[in-house]
PDB file of C-alpha atoms in Angstrom:
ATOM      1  CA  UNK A   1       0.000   0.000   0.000  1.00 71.00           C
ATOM      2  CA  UNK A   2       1.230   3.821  -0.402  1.00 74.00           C
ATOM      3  CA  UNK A   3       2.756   5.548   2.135  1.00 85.00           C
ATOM      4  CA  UNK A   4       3.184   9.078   2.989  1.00 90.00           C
ATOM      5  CA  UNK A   5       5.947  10.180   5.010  1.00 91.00           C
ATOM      6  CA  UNK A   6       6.710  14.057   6.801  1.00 93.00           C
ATOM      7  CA  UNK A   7       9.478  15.029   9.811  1.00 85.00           C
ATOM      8  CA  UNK A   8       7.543  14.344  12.175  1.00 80.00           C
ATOM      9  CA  UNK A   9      10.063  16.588  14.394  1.00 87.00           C
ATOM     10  CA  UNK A  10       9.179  19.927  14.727  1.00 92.00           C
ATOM     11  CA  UNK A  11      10.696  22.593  12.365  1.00 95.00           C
ATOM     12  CA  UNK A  12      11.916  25.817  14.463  1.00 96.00           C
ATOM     13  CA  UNK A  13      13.570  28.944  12.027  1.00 96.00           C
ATOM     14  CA  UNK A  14      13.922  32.219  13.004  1.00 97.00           C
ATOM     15  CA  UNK A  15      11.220  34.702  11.320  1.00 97.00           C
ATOM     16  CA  UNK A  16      12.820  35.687   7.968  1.00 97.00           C
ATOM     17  CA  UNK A  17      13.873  32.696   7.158  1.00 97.00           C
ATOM     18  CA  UNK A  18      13.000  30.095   4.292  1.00 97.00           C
ATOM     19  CA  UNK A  19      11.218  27.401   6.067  1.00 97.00           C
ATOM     20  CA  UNK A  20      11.789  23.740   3.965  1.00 97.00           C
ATOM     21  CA  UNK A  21       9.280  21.380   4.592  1.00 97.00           C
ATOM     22  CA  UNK A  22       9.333  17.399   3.048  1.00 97.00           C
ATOM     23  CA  UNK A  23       6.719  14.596   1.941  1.00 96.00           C
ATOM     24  CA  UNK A  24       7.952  11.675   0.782  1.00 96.00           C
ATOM     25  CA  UNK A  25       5.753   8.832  -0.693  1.00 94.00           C
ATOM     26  CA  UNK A  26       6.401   5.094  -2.140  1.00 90.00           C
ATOM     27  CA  UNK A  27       4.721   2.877  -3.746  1.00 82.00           C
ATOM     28  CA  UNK A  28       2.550   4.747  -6.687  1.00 81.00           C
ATOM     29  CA  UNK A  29       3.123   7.473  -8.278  1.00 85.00           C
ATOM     30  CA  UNK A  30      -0.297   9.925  -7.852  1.00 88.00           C
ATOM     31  CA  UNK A  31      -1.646  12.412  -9.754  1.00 87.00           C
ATOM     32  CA  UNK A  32      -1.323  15.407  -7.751  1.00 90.00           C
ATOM     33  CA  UNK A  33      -0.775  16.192  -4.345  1.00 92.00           C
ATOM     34  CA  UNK A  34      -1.729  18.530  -2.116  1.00 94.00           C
ATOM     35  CA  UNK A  35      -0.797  20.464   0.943  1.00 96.00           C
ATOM     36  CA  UNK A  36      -2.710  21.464   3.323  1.00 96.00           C
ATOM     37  CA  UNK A  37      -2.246  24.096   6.840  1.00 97.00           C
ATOM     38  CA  UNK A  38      -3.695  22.856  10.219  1.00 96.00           C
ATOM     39  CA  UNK A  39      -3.881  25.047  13.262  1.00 96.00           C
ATOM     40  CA  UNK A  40      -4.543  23.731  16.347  1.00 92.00           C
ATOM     41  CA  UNK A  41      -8.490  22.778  17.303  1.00 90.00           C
ATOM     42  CA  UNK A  42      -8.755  23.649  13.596  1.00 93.00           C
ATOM     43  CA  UNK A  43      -9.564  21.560  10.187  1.00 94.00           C
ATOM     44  CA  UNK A  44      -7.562  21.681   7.751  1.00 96.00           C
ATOM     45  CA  UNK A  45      -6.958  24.563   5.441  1.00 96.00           C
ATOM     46  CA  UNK A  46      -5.932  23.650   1.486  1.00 94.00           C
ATOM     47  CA  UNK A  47      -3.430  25.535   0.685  1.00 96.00           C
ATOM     48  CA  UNK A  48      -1.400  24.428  -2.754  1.00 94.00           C
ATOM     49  CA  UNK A  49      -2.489  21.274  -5.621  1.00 93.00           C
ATOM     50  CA  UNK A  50       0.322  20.677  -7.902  1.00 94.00           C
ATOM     51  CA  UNK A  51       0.133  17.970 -10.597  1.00 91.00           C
ATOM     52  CA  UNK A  52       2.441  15.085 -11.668  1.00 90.00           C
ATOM     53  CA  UNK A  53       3.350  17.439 -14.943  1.00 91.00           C
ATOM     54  CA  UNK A  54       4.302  20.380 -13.205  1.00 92.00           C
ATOM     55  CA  UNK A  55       7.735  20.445 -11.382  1.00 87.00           C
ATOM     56  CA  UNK A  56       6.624  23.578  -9.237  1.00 95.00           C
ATOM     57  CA  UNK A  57       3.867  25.969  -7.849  1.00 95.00           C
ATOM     58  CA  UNK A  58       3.629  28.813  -6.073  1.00 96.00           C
ATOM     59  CA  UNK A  59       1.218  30.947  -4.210  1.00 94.00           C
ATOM     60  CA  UNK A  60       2.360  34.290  -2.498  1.00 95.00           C
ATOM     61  CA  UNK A  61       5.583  33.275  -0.033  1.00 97.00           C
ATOM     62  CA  UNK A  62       4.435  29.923  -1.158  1.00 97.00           C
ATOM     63  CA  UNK A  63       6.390  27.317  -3.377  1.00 97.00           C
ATOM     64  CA  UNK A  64       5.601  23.758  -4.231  1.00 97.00           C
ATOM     65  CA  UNK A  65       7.915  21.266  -5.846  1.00 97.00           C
ATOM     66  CA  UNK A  66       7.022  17.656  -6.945  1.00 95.00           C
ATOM     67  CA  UNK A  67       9.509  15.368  -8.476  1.00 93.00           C
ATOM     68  CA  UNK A  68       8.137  12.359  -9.419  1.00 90.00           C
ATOM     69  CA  UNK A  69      11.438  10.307  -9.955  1.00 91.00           C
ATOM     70  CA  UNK A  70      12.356  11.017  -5.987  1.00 93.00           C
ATOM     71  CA  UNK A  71       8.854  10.597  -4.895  1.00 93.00           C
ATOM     72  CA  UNK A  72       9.156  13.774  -3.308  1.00 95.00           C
ATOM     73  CA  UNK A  73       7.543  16.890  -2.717  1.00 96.00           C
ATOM     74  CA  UNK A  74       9.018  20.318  -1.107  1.00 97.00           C
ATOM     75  CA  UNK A  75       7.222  22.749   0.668  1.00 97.00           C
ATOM     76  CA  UNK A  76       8.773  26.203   0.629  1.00 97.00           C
ATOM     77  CA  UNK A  77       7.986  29.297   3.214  1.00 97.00           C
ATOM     78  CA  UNK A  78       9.783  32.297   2.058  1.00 97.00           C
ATOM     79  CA  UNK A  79      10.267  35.181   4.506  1.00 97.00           C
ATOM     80  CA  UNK A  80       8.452  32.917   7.155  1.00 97.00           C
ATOM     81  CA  UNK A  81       6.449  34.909   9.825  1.00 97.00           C
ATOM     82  CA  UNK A  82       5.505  33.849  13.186  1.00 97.00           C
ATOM     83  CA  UNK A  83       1.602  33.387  11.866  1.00 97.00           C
ATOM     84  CA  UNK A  84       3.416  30.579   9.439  1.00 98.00           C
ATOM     85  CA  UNK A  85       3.187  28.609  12.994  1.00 98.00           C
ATOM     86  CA  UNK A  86       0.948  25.738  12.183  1.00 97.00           C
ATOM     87  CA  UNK A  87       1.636  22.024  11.500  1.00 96.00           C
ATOM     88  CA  UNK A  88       1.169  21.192   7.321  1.00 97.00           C
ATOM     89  CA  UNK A  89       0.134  17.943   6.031  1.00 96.00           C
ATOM     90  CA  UNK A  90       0.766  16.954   2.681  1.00 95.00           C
ATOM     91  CA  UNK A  91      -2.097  14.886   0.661  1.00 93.00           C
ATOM     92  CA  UNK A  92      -1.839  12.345  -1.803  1.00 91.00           C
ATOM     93  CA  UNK A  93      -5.568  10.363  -4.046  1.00 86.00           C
ATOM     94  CA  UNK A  94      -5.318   6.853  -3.041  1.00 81.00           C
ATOM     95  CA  UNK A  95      -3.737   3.709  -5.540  1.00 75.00           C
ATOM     96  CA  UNK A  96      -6.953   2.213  -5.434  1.00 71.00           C
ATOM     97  CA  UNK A  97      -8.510   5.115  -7.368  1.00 66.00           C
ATOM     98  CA  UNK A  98     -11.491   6.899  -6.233  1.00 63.00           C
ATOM     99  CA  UNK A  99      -9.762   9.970  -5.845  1.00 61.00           C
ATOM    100  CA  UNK A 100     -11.817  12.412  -3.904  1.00 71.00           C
ATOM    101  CA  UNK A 101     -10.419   9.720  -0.527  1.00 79.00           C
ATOM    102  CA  UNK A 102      -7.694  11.890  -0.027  1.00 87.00           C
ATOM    103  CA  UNK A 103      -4.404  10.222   1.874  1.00 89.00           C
ATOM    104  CA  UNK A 104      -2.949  11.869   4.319  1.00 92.00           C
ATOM    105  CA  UNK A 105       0.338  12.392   5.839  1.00 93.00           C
ATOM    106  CA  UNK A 106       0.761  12.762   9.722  1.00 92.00           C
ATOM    107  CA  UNK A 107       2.261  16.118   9.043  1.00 94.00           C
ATOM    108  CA  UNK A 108       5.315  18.862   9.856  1.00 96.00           C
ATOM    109  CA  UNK A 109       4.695  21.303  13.081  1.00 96.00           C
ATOM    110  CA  UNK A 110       6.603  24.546  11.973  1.00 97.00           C
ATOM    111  CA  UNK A 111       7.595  27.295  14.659  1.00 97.00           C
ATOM    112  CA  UNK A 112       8.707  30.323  13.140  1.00 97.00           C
ATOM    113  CA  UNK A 113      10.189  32.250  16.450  1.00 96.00           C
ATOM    114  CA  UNK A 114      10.889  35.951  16.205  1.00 93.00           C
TER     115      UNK A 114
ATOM    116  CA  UNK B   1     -20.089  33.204   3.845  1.00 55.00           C
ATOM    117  CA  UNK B   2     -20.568  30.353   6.444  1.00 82.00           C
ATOM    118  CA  UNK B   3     -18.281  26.957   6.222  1.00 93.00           C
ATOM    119  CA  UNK B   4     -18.657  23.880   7.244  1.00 96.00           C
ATOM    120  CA  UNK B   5     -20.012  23.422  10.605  1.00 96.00           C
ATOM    121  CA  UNK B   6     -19.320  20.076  13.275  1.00 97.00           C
ATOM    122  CA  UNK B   7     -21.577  19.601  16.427  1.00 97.00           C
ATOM    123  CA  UNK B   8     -20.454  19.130  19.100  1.00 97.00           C
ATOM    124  CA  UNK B   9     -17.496  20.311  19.021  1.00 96.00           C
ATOM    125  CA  UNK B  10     -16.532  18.111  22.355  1.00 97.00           C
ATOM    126  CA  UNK B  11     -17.775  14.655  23.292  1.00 98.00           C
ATOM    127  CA  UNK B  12     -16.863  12.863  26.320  1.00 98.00           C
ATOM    128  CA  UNK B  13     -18.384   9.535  26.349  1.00 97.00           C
ATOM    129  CA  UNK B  14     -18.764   6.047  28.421  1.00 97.00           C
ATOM    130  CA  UNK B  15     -16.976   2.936  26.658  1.00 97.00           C
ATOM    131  CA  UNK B  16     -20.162   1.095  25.539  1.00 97.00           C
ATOM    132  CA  UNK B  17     -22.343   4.010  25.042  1.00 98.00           C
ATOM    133  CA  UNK B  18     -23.678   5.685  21.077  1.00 98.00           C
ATOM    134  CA  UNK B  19     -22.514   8.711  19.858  1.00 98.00           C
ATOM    135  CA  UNK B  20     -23.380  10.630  17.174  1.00 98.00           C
ATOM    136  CA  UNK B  21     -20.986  13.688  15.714  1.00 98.00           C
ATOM    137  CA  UNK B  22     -23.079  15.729  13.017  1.00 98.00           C
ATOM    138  CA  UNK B  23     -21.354  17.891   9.588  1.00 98.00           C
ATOM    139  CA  UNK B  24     -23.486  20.936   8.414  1.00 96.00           C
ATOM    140  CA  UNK B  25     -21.679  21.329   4.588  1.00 96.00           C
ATOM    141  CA  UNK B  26     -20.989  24.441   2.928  1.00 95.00           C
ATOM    142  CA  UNK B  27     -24.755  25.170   0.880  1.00 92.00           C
ATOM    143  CA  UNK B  28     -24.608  24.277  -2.321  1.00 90.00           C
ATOM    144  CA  UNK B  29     -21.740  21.951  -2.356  1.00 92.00           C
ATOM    145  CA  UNK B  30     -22.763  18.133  -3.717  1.00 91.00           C
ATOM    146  CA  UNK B  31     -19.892  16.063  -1.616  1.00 92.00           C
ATOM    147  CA  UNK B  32     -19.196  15.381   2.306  1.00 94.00           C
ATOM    148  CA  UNK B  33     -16.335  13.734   3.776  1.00 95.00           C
ATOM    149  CA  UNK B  34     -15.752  11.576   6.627  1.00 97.00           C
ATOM    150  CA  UNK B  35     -11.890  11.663   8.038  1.00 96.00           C
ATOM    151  CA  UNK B  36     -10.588  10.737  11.479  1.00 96.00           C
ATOM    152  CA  UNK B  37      -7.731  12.468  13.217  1.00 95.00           C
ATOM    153  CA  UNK B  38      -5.924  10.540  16.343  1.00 92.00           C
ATOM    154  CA  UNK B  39      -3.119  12.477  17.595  1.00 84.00           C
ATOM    155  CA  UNK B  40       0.046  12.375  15.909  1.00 75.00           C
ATOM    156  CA  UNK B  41      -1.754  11.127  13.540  1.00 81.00           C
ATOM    157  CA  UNK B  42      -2.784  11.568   9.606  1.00 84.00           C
ATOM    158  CA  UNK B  43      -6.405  12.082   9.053  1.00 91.00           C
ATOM    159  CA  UNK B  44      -8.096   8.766   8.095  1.00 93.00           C
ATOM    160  CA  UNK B  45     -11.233   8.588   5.272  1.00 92.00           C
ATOM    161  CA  UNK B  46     -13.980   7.202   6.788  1.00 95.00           C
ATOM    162  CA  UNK B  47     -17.055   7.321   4.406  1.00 94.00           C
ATOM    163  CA  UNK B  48     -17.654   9.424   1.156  1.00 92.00           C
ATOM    164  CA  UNK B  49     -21.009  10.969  -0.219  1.00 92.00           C
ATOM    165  CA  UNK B  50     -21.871  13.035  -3.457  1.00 90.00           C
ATOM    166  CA  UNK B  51     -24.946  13.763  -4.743  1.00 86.00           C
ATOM    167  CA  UNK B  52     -27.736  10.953  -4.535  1.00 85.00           C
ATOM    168  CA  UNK B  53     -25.176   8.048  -5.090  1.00 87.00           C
ATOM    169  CA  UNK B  54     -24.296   5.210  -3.177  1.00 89.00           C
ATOM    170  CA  UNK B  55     -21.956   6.602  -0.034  1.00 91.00           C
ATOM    171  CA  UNK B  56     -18.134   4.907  -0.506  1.00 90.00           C
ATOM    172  CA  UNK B  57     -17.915   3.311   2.745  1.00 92.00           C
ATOM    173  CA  UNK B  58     -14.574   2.089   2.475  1.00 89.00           C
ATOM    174  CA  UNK B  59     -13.173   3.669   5.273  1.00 91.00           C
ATOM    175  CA  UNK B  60     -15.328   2.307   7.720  1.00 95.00           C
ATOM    176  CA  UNK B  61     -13.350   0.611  10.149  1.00 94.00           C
ATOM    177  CA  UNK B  62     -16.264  -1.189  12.062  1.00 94.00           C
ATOM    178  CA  UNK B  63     -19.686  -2.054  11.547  1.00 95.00           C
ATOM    179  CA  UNK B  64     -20.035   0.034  14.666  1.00 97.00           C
ATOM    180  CA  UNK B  65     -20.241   3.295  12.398  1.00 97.00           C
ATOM    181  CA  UNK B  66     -22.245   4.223  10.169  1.00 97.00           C
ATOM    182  CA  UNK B  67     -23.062   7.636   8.518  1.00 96.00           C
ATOM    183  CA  UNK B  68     -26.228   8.892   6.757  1.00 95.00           C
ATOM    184  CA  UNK B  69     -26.301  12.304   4.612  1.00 95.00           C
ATOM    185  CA  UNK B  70     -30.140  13.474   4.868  1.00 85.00           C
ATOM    186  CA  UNK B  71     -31.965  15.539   2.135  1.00 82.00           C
ATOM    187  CA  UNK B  72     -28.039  15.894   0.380  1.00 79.00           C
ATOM    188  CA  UNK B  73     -27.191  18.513   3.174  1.00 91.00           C
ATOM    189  CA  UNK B  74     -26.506  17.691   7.044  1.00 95.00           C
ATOM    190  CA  UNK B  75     -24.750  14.372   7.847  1.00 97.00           C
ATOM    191  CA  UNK B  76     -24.556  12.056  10.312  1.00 98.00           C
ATOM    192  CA  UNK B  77     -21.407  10.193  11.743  1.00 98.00           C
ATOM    193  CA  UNK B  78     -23.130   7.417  14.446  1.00 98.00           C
ATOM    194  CA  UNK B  79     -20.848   5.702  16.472  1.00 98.00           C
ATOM    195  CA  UNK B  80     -22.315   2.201  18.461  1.00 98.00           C
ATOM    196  CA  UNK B  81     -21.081   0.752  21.266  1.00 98.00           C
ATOM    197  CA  UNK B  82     -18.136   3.268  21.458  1.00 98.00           C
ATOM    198  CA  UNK B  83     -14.982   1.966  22.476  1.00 97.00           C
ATOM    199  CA  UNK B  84     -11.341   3.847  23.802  1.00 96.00           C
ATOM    200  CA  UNK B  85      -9.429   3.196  20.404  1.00 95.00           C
ATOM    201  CA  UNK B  86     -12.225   5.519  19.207  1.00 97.00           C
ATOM    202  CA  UNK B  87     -10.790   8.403  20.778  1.00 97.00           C
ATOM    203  CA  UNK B  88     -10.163  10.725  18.097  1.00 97.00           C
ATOM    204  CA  UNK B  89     -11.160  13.747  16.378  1.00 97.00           C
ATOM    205  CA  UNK B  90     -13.358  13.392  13.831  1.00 98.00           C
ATOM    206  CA  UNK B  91     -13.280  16.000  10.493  1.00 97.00           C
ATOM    207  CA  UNK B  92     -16.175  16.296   8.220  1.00 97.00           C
ATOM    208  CA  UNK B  93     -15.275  18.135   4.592  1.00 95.00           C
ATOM    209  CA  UNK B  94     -17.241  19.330   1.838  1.00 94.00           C
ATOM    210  CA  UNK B  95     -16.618  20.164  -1.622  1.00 92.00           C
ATOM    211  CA  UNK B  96     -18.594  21.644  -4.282  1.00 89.00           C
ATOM    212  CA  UNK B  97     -18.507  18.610  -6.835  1.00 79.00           C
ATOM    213  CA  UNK B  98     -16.934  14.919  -6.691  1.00 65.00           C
ATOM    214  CA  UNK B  99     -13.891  15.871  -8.984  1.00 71.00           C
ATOM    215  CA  UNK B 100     -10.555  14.213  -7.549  1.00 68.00           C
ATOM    216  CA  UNK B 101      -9.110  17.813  -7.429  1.00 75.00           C
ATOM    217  CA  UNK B 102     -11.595  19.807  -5.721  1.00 82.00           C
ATOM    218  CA  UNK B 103     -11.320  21.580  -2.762  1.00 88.00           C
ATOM    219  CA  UNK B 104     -12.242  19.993   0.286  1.00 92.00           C
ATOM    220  CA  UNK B 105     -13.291  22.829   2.711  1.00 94.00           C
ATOM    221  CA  UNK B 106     -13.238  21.100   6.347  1.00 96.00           C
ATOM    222  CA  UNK B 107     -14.810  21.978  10.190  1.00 97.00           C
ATOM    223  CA  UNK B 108     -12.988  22.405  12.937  1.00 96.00           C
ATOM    224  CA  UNK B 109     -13.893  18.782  14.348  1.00 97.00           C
ATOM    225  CA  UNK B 110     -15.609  16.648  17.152  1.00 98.00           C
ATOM    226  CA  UNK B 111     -13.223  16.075  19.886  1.00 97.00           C
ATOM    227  CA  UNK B 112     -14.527  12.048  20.898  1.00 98.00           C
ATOM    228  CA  UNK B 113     -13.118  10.843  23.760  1.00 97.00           C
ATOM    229  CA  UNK B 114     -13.885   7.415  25.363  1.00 97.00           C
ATOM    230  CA  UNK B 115     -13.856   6.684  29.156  1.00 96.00           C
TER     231      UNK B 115
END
């Protein structure tokens, strides 16, 4: 079956900074993935889609990568701000198909300090 | 405009005893979600619903839930016989269609915990 992997350590950087943030998943190779922003007591927020024929995204301070021959996708906060605090959980449709079941990964907690 | 809404937003419950966590969806959108959050945790599917079809129940992970999605609006997530590994929160999403790329707006969750 697939699996989704994020740090599940905490990511601290200094407001400013360029905060990195990784998903790694075997076993398929999806369609598009997703990331999403989760604060706490909160849902998740969707924040990015990028597709298996796009190497990157971005949104704002915002930058998505996928490379498909890795099985990898980077999550990019430039100029991070201490409101960037949240924990962000990257998404994947299933290998079984019915794609609206999203998969999830148990996602990154980033602290941006000032 | 108003998004999705979870009731209650806190449970605490007796091992043995029903629960049941209701979604209010965003008006207007055709599909619901089911997901399950235990801490540390990725959310889980649970159960799927769009428009008048058959629900994709796949995600069940007992025959002690069920779900039911009345009139295509407010859902039901019913929980029998509750037990402590069902401690969890539970996430109910909605999105305007079915399509495998659109956005799943979610609540903020039914905190379930089991004594």
């Amino acid at each position: 079956s697939q699996k989704i992997e994020q740090n599940s350590e905490a990511l601290n950087i200094q407001e400013g900074k360029t905060a990195t943030l990784t998903c790694n998943y075997t076993n398929y190779s999806p369609a598009y993935l997703q990331w999403y922003r989760q604060d706490p007591g909160r849902g998740p927020v969707f924040l990015l889609l990028i597709r298996e024929n796009e190497k990157e995204k971005r949104k704002e301070r915002l930058k998505v990568t996928f490379d498909t021959t890795l099985k990898q996708s980077l999550f990019h906060i430039t100029a991070s701000q201490p409101a960037d605090s949240a924990t962000y959980l990257c998404a994947l449709p299933p290998l079984s198909g019915g794609y609206n079941k999203l998969i999830f990964g148990a996602g990154t907690r980033l602290a941006v300090h000032p | 405009g108003a998004g999705v809404s979870q009731s209650p937003s806190n449970k605490v419950t007796e091992k043995g005893k029903d629960v049941e966590l209701r979604c209010d969806p965003i008006s207007g959108h055709t599909a619901l979600y089911w997901y399950r959050q235990s801490l540390g945790q990725g959310l889980e599917f649970l159960i799927y619903f769009q428009g008048n079809s058959a629900p994709d129940k796949s995600g069940l992970p007992s025959d002690r839930f069920s779900a039911e999605r009345t009139g295509g609006s407010v859902s039901t997530l019913t929980i029998q016989r509750t037990q402590q590994e069902d401690s969890a929160v539970y996430l109910c999403a909605s999105s305007r269609g079915g399509g495998d790329t659109d956005t799943q707006y979610f609540g903020p969750g039914t905190r379930l915990t089991v004594l």
